[in-house]
Tab-separated table of C-alpha atoms in Angstrom:
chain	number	residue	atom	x	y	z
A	887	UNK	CA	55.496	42.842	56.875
A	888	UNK	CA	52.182	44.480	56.483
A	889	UNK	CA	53.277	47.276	58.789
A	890	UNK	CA	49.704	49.211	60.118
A	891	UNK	CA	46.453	47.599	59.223
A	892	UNK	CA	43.051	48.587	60.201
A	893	UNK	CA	39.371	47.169	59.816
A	894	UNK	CA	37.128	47.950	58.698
A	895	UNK	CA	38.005	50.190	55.791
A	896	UNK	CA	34.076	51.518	55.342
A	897	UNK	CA	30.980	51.560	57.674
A	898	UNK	CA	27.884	53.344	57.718
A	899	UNK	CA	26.277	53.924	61.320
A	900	UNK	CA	23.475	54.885	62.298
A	901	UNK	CA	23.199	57.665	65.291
A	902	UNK	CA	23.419	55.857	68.455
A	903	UNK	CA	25.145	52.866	67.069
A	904	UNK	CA	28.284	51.481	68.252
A	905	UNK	CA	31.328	50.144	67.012
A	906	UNK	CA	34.822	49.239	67.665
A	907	UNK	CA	37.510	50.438	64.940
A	908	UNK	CA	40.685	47.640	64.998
A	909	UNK	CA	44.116	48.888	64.280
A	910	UNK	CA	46.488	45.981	64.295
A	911	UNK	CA	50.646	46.799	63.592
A	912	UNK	CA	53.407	44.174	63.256
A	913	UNK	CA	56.694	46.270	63.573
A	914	UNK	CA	57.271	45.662	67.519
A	915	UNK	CA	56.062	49.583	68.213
A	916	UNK	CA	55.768	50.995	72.104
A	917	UNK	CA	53.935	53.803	70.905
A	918	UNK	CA	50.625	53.816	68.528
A	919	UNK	CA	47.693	56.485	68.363
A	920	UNK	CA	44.404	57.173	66.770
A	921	UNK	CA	43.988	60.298	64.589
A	922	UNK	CA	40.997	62.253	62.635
A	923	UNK	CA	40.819	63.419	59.431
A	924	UNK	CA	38.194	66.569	58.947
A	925	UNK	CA	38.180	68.568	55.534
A	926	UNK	CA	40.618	71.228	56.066
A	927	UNK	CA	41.825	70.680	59.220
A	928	UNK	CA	44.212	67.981	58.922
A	929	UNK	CA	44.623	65.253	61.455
A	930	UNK	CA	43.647	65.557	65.088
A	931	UNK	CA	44.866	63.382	67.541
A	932	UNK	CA	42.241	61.389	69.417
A	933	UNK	CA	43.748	59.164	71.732
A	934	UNK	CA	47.324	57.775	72.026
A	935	UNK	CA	48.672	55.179	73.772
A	936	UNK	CA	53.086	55.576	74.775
A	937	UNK	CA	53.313	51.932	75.888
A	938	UNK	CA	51.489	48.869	76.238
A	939	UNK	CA	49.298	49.599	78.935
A	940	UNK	CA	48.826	52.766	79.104
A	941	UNK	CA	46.377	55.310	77.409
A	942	UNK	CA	45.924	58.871	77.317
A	943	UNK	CA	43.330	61.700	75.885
A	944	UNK	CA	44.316	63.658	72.572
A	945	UNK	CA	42.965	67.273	71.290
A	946	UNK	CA	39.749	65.290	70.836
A	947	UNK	CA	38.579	62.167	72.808
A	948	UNK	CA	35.149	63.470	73.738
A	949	UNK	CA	33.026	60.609	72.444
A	950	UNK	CA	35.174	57.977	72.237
A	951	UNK	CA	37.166	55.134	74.306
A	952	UNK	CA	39.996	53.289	73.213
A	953	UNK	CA	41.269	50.090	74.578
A	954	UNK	CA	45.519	48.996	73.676
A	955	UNK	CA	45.050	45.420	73.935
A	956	UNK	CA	48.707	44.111	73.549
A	957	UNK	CA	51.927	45.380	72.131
A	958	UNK	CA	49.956	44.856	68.433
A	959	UNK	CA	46.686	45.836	68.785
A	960	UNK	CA	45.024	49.391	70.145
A	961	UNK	CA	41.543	49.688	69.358
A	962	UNK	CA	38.899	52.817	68.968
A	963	UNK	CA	35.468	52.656	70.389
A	964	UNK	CA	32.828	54.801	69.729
A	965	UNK	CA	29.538	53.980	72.262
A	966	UNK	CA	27.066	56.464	70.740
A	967	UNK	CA	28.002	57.604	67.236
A	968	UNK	CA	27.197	61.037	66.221
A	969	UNK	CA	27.168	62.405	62.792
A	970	UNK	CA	29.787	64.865	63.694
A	971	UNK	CA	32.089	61.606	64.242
A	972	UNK	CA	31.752	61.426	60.348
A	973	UNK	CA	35.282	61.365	59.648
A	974	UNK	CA	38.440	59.270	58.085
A	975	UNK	CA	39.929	57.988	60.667
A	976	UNK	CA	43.735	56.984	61.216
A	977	UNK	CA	46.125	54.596	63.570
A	978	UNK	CA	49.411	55.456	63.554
A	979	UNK	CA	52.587	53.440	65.115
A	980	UNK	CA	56.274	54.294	65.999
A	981	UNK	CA	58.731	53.276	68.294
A	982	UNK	CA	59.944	54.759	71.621
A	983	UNK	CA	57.734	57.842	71.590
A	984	UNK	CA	60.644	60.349	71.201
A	985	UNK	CA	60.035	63.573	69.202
A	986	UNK	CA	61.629	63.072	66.145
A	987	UNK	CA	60.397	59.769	65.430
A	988	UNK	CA	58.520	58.554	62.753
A	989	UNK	CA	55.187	57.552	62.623
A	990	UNK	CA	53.365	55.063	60.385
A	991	UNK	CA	50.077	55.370	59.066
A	992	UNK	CA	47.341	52.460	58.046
A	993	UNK	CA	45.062	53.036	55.352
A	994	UNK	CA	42.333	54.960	57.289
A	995	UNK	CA	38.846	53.552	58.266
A	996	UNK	CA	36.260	56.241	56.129
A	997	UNK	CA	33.072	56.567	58.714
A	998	UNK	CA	29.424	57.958	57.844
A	999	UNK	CA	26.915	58.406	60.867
A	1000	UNK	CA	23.494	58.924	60.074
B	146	UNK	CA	51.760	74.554	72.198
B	147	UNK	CA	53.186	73.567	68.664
B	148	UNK	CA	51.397	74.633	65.577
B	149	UNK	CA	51.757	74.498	61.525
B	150	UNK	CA	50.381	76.612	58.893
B	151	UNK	CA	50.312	75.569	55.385
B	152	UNK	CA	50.166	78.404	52.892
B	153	UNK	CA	47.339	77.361	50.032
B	154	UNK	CA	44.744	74.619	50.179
B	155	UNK	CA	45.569	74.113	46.452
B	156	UNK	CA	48.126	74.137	44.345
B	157	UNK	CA	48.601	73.521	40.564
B	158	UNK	CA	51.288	72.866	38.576
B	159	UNK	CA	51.927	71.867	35.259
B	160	UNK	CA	53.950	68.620	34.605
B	161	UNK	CA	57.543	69.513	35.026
B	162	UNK	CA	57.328	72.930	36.357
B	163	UNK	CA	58.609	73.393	39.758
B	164	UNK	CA	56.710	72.222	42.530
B	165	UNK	CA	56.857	74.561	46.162
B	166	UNK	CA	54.902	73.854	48.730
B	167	UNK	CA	54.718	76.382	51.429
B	168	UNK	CA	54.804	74.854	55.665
B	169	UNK	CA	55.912	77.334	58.188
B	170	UNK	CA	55.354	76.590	61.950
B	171	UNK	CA	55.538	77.942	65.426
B	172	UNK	CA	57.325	76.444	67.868
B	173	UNK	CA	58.828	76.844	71.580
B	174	UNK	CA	61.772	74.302	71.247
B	175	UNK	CA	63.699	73.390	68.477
B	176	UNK	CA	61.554	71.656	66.276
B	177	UNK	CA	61.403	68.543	64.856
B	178	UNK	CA	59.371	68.650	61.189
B	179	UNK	CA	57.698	66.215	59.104
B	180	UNK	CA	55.923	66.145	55.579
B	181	UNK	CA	54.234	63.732	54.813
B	182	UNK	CA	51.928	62.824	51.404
B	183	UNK	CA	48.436	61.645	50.944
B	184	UNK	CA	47.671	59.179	47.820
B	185	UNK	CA	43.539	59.108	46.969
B	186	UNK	CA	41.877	56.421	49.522
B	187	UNK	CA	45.229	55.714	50.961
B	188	UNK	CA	47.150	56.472	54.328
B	189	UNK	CA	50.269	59.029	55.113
B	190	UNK	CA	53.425	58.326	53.951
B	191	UNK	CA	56.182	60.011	55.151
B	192	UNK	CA	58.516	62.251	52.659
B	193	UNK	CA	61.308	63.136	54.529
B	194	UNK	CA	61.903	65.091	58.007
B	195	UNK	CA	64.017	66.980	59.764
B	196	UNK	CA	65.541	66.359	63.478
B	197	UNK	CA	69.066	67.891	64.065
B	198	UNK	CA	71.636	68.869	61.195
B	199	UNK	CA	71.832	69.417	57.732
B	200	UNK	CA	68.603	71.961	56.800
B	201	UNK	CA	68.438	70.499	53.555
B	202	UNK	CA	67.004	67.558	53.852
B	203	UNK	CA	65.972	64.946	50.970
B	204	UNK	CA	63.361	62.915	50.732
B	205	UNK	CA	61.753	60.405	48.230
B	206	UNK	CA	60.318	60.752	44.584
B	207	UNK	CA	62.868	63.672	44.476
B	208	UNK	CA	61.141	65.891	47.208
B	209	UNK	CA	63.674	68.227	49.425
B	210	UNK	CA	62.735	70.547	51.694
B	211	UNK	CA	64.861	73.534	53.418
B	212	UNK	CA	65.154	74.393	57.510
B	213	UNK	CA	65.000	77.900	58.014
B	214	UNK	CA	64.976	78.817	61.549
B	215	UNK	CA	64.796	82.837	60.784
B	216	UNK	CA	61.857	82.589	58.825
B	217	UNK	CA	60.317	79.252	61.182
B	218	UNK	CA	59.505	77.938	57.420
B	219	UNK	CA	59.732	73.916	56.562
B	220	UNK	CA	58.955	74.682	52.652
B	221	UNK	CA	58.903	71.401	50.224
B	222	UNK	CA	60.020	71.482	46.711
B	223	UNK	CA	60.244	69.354	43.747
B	224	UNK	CA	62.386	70.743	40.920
B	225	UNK	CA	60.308	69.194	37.926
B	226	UNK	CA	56.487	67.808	38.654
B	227	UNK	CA	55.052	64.420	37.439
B	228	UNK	CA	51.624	63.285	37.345
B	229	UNK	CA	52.333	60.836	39.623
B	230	UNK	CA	52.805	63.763	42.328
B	231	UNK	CA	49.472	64.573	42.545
B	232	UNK	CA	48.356	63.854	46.021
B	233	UNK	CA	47.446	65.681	49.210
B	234	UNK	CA	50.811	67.030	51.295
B	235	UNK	CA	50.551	67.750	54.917
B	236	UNK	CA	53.054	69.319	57.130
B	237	UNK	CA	53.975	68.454	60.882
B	238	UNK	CA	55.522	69.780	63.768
B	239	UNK	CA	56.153	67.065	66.305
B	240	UNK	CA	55.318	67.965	70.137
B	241	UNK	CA	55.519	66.521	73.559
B	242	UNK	CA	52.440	65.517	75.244
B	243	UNK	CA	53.091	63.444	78.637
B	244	UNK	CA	55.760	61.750	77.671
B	245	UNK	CA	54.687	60.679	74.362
B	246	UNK	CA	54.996	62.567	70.768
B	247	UNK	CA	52.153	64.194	69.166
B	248	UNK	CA	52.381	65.370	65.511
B	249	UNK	CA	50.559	68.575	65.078
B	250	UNK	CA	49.226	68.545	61.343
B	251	UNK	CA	48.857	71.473	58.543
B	252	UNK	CA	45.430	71.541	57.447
B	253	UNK	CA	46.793	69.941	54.309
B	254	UNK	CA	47.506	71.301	50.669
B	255	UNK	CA	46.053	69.584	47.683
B	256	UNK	CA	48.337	69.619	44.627
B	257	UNK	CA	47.061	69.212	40.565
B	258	UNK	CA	49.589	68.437	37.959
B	259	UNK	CA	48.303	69.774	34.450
B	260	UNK	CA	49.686	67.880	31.698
């Protein structure tokens, strides 16, 4: 059971560049969600996704798309990186999105845009 | 909207001196609180949390943290600190956003264990 994973775990863009961030989890979730980590400001939510097929804005999609492929897999997409996307950046999981649920976290993807 | 204020961006401790933590939040509803910890180049794990119930609630590695509704304070404790503690905490509050739950983070507090 290797609960949340995410790939890659490192990449250096370029301003402008694209790229896709890949959160995979294999615990049967509904619910999973993309986060930020800033210096200071602890994690922001970016997008989130309640159910398979379904996808909604956080405090701070501007600049980014995300895709939930399947149950597993909910993806992060960033068309025109900026350096201010330089960031850690999180997927989380849980089950039924009720309030006191837990959520799981991968390992993080660490992002520098140049 | 839900929100979480954790009192000192750094905290150190020597090893086996009481850790505390300080998390207090402001909410509209009856809250539901997290705190979770940080290991270097590693993801959130979750310490304990509180729904409905018992205020003192106990987590892992010997963590606890106390409810208190009159003072809207979530503050985690560790009677006796190890090295092994040192780690980034952050505190949650978890909130409703169309139908799904958001956790609304602390902006984190790092804590050093002196030997």
């Amino acid at each position: 059971n290797a609960g949340v994973t995410q790939t890659p775990k490192f990449q250096v863009l370029k301003t402008g560049q694209s790229m896709t961030l890949q959160c995979a989890q294999d615990m049967n979730h509904n619910s999973m969600y993309w986060y930020r980590q800033d210096p200071g400001m602890g994690l922001r939510l970016i997008y989130y996704s309640a159910s398979e097929g379904t996808t909604d804005k956080g405090e701070v999609p501007n600049g980014y798309n995300v895709s939930r492929l399947n149950k597993r897999e909910f993806s992060l997409r960033l068309e025109s990186a900026a350096p201010s996307q330089t960031s850690v950046y999180f997927c989380a999981s849980s089950r039924p999105p009720n309030l006191g649920e837990t959520q799981y976290f991968g390992p993080g993807t660490r992002l520098l845009v140049l | 909207a839900q929100s979480v204020t954790q009192l000192g961006s750094h905290v150190s401790v020597s090893e086996g001196a009481l850790v505390l933590l300080r998390c207090n939040y402001s909410s509209s509803v009856p809250p539901y609180l997290f705190w979770y910890v940080q290991y270097p180049n590693q993801g959130l794990q979750l310490l304990l949390k509180y729904t409905t119930g018992a205020t003192l609630v106990k987590g892992i590695n010997g963590f606890e943290a106390e409810f208190k509704k009159s003072e809207t304070s979530f503050h985690l404790t560790k009677p006796s600190a190890h090295m092994s503690d040192a780690a980034e905490y952050f505190c949650a509050v978890s909130d409703r956003i169309q139908g799904a739950q958001k956790l609304v983070f602390g902006q984190g507090t790092r804590l050093t264990i002196n030997p």
